[in-house]
């Protein structure tokens, strides 16, 4: 039985998360000892780990901040890293703790860890973020959404969250509910039952302008990643236009002509603000020529493995005239 008392346990945890050299293996022994001490005093180690006991933050927050960028599960020894070990003793996490962990991921710009922590056994999306060179905060997000149509029919919403340009974003496919305040959206109110796409900033993110578009190609036609490899032409004002963001597809078979790419403009007339009470950007799928087809079984825009592959291309700037994207 452990001879530690709760105060000594808190001190040990504090020292552990301050050290970059602390491994998951050594931390496991300390946390097991702390768990025994807490049990002896009828205390909850999960509660202690979620207290702001280390410089007004939780140990989990500091585990993310101090974590080495490439630190991950050791495939040979199966020894988890410090963060994984802490998480295993912290469940269930409170909303406040989850918010702190998300903030730490944002501060460190650790998109890979952010996605790793969000993965669920049922639906593990593949999300990759590409930051482009330039002064306009351009970025692109490639996403593969599993069981898209089934989840839309059952849950009426499929969400993707990611970190890009020092902000946390949420892109969601939604079926518009019967009661939804029109003032929630930057654009316009939509009929109940309308399939749409929304884009929002989440907590801890600074306000920003954004001009973006969501692109979904015929499932047999891969994306052209030349967005990151080419210098886009400029508008008369001297800034790159969204029309210059390449997105081309090559036929998957010489016998079938690819269908046009679904392209949905996501922009707002004012800066996007990260608050639940503030508006989000919304665009109905029917705004694009073939967008509404995502509702139908057998659509060629969803692969045979039931995965929807889409790409968001964005620049953090004030949107230009409506004719920029045709």
XYZ file of C-alpha atoms in Angstrom:
326
model
C 0.000 0.000 0.000
C 1.236 3.514 -0.835
C 2.659 5.667 1.971
C 1.878 8.869 0.087
C -0.743 11.280 1.333
C -2.869 13.373 -1.090
C -0.622 16.443 -0.722
C 2.465 14.429 -1.657
C 0.551 12.955 -4.588
C -0.338 16.408 -5.894
C 3.314 17.510 -5.546
C 4.541 14.448 -7.465
C 2.041 15.021 -10.262
C 3.010 18.702 -10.462
C 6.702 17.833 -10.815
C 5.917 15.177 -13.382
C 4.062 17.448 -15.784
C 6.716 20.183 -15.500
C 9.426 17.843 -16.803
C 9.732 17.129 -20.521
C 11.861 14.086 -19.754
C 9.172 12.306 -17.761
C 8.085 9.224 -19.701
C 4.729 7.524 -19.627
C 6.343 4.437 -18.106
C 7.769 6.237 -15.052
C 4.605 8.323 -14.691
C 2.467 5.192 -14.619
C 4.128 4.021 -11.403
C 3.719 7.424 -9.772
C 0.057 7.679 -10.740
C -0.679 4.158 -9.536
C 0.863 5.082 -6.189
C -1.186 8.292 -6.129
C -4.347 6.336 -6.907
C -3.676 4.042 -3.934
C -3.119 7.030 -1.650
C -6.325 8.680 -2.810
C -8.270 5.460 -2.295
C -6.934 5.209 1.267
C -8.251 8.699 1.998
C -11.452 8.128 -0.006
C -10.502 10.821 -2.516
C -10.865 10.865 -6.297
C -7.623 10.947 -8.276
C -9.653 11.962 -11.329
C -10.829 15.071 -9.478
C -7.306 15.928 -8.307
C -5.916 15.604 -11.841
C -8.553 18.034 -13.095
C -7.908 20.702 -10.465
C -6.024 23.868 -11.470
C -3.160 22.936 -9.179
C -0.175 23.808 -11.385
C 0.181 27.546 -12.062
C -3.611 27.903 -12.342
C -3.894 25.093 -14.883
C -4.596 21.377 -14.713
C -1.817 18.763 -14.969
C -3.431 17.640 -18.239
C -2.983 21.130 -19.696
C 0.719 21.112 -18.871
C 1.128 17.587 -20.189
C -0.003 18.892 -23.586
C 2.128 22.065 -23.389
C 5.280 20.157 -22.379
C 4.673 17.251 -24.730
C 7.303 16.696 -27.419
C 5.781 17.373 -30.878
C 6.467 13.888 -32.217
C 5.823 12.017 -28.985
C 3.421 9.101 -29.520
C 2.705 5.526 -28.558
C 5.823 3.354 -28.607
C 4.980 0.538 -31.023
C 7.700 -1.769 -29.678
C 7.121 -1.531 -25.922
C 3.531 -0.253 -25.977
C 4.439 2.291 -23.279
C 2.064 5.269 -23.498
C 3.260 8.853 -23.301
C 2.677 11.016 -20.215
C -0.515 12.576 -21.555
C -2.070 9.209 -22.369
C -1.201 7.967 -18.890
C -2.754 11.026 -17.245
C -5.893 10.709 -19.345
C -6.338 7.091 -18.315
C -6.472 8.161 -14.646
C -8.581 11.290 -15.257
C -11.755 9.912 -16.817
C -14.416 11.074 -16.950
C -13.272 14.533 -18.047
C -15.311 17.582 -17.119
C -16.258 20.147 -19.806
C -13.834 22.602 -18.167
C -10.958 20.134 -18.443
C -11.774 19.359 -22.064
C -11.738 23.090 -22.778
C -8.291 23.398 -21.166
C -6.903 20.527 -23.217
C -8.269 22.106 -26.405
C -6.648 25.414 -25.435
C -3.305 23.680 -24.908
C -3.551 22.032 -28.336
C -4.294 25.444 -29.846
C -1.356 27.128 -28.095
C 1.028 24.453 -29.360
C -0.674 24.303 -32.795
C -0.748 20.538 -32.379
C -3.358 19.574 -34.954
C -2.202 15.949 -34.929
C -2.753 15.599 -31.178
C -6.048 17.494 -31.413
C -7.352 14.927 -33.895
C -5.927 12.011 -31.913
C -7.814 13.132 -28.801
C -11.057 13.619 -30.736
C -11.068 10.208 -32.423
C -13.801 7.809 -31.416
C -13.712 4.041 -32.028
C -16.854 4.279 -34.148
C -15.958 7.219 -36.389
C -12.284 8.006 -36.921
C -12.171 10.739 -39.537
C -8.997 11.379 -41.480
C -8.243 15.106 -41.264
C -5.128 16.825 -42.627
C -4.435 20.565 -42.547
C -2.158 22.369 -44.999
C -0.948 25.903 -44.236
C 0.078 27.771 -47.377
C 2.839 30.346 -47.675
C 1.759 33.983 -47.737
C 0.369 36.843 -45.694
C -3.346 36.104 -46.033
C -3.573 33.180 -43.633
C -4.472 30.690 -46.344
C -4.994 27.056 -45.457
C -6.644 23.918 -46.793
C -8.229 21.006 -44.972
C -8.641 17.558 -46.511
C -11.219 15.404 -44.767
C -12.514 11.868 -45.143
C -15.829 11.425 -43.312
C -16.885 7.828 -42.682
C -20.498 6.602 -42.927
C -21.566 10.079 -44.037
C -25.088 9.409 -45.291
C -26.023 6.980 -42.515
C -24.932 9.444 -39.843
C -26.798 12.309 -41.500
C -29.970 10.243 -41.584
C -29.640 9.133 -37.950
C -27.978 12.065 -36.159
C -28.940 14.849 -38.595
C -25.467 16.327 -38.179
C -21.847 15.370 -38.881
C -19.118 17.615 -37.484
C -15.408 17.965 -38.136
C -13.119 20.025 -35.900
C -9.542 21.049 -36.626
C -6.830 23.567 -35.785
C -5.651 25.928 -38.517
C -4.036 29.357 -38.380
C -4.047 29.492 -34.564
C -7.786 28.889 -34.380
C -10.119 25.987 -33.693
C -12.728 25.504 -36.411
C -15.864 23.422 -36.712
C -17.263 22.459 -40.095
C -20.600 20.676 -39.944
C -23.019 19.080 -42.364
C -26.517 19.560 -40.948
C -30.154 18.911 -41.656
C -31.838 22.174 -40.699
C -34.161 21.591 -37.721
C -37.720 22.883 -37.589
C -36.875 25.512 -34.983
C -33.644 27.427 -35.477
C -33.187 31.183 -34.869
C -32.409 32.966 -38.120
C -30.108 35.397 -36.316
C -27.740 32.503 -35.617
C -26.505 32.602 -39.195
C -24.538 35.202 -41.095
C -26.373 34.554 -44.332
C -30.061 33.651 -44.262
C -32.643 31.407 -42.685
C -33.289 28.068 -44.381
C -36.283 25.799 -44.725
C -36.549 22.984 -42.154
C -35.110 19.771 -43.592
C -32.589 21.582 -45.807
C -29.182 19.902 -45.966
C -26.513 22.530 -45.400
C -22.896 23.160 -44.414
C -21.900 25.435 -41.539
C -18.526 26.855 -40.534
C -17.812 28.311 -37.101
C -14.972 29.414 -34.849
C -14.738 27.707 -31.471
C -13.565 28.818 -28.042
C -10.111 30.341 -27.465
C -9.945 31.509 -31.125
C -9.475 35.183 -32.074
C -12.070 36.771 -34.420
C -11.256 36.785 -38.117
C -12.523 37.469 -41.599
C -12.760 34.401 -43.787
C -13.414 33.681 -47.439
C -13.577 29.986 -48.224
C -15.159 27.250 -50.265
C -15.896 23.594 -49.702
C -15.079 21.292 -52.601
C -16.341 17.753 -53.139
C -15.219 15.926 -56.263
C -16.731 12.941 -58.000
C -15.511 10.060 -55.815
C -13.521 8.498 -58.642
C -11.513 11.660 -59.154
C -8.754 12.602 -56.670
C -7.988 16.150 -55.612
C -5.216 18.081 -57.290
C -2.937 19.221 -54.470
C -1.377 21.945 -56.640
C -2.890 24.530 -54.274
C 0.304 24.332 -52.248
C 2.683 24.074 -55.165
C 1.661 26.989 -57.349
C 1.673 30.757 -57.057
C -1.896 31.924 -57.675
C -2.618 34.829 -60.013
C -3.681 38.057 -58.368
C -6.769 40.225 -58.576
C -6.560 43.876 -59.676
C -6.094 44.724 -55.978
C -2.938 42.615 -55.966
C -4.198 39.815 -53.737
C -4.708 36.199 -54.803
C -8.257 35.306 -55.779
C -10.101 32.224 -54.617
C -10.731 31.453 -58.271
C -7.000 30.791 -58.517
C -7.060 28.014 -55.928
C -6.661 24.970 -58.171
C -9.036 22.102 -57.734
C -9.062 19.844 -60.726
C -9.970 16.224 -61.237
C -8.789 13.633 -63.679
C -11.205 10.982 -64.927
C -11.040 7.692 -63.056
C -11.885 5.879 -66.236
C -11.737 6.868 -69.931
C -15.305 5.637 -70.374
C -16.956 7.889 -67.798
C -16.907 11.653 -67.849
C -16.497 13.021 -64.308
C -19.359 15.027 -62.902
C -18.745 18.655 -61.946
C -17.146 19.307 -58.595
C -19.512 20.454 -55.859
C -18.341 23.916 -54.778
C -19.940 25.796 -51.893
C -18.876 29.324 -50.988
C -18.547 29.894 -47.243
C -18.096 33.561 -46.417
C -19.546 36.210 -44.116
C -20.150 39.943 -44.232
C -18.565 40.474 -40.821
C -15.809 38.901 -38.786
C -16.430 35.448 -37.419
C -16.505 35.378 -33.608
C -15.882 32.308 -31.429
C -18.985 32.225 -29.238
C -21.941 29.876 -29.203
C -24.376 32.789 -29.244
C -22.751 34.372 -32.277
C -23.642 33.619 -35.895
C -22.022 30.912 -37.974
C -21.632 30.747 -41.736
C -24.203 28.572 -43.487
C -24.631 27.424 -47.086
C -27.311 24.995 -48.317
C -25.998 22.109 -50.413
C -28.422 23.083 -53.160
C -26.384 26.271 -53.715
C -24.075 24.072 -55.782
C -25.274 22.420 -58.989
C -24.831 18.855 -57.720
C -24.777 19.554 -53.977
C -28.234 18.178 -53.237
C -27.163 14.779 -54.604
C -25.278 14.099 -51.343
C -28.676 13.239 -49.843
C -29.299 10.365 -52.242
C -28.105 6.771 -52.014
C -25.725 5.786 -54.780
C -24.448 9.315 -55.427
C -21.103 9.303 -57.207
C -19.766 11.933 -54.791
C -19.542 9.378 -51.992
C -17.129 6.486 -52.455
C -18.178 2.853 -52.371
C -16.678 2.579 -48.879
C -19.311 5.126 -47.703
C -16.632 7.775 -47.133
C -17.231 11.386 -48.164
C -13.985 13.089 -49.157
C -14.022 16.872 -49.154
C -11.600 19.772 -49.146
C -11.988 23.184 -47.526
C -9.874 25.988 -48.993
C -9.776 29.251 -47.081
C -8.118 32.630 -46.739
C -8.434 34.784 -43.622
C -9.416 37.965 -45.408
C -12.509 40.006 -46.111
C -14.547 38.336 -48.882
C -14.462 39.930 -52.308
C -17.333 40.388 -54.751
C -19.746 37.510 -55.314
C -18.304 36.863 -58.753
C -14.927 35.709 -57.404
C -16.121 32.095 -57.392
C -18.428 31.044 -60.203
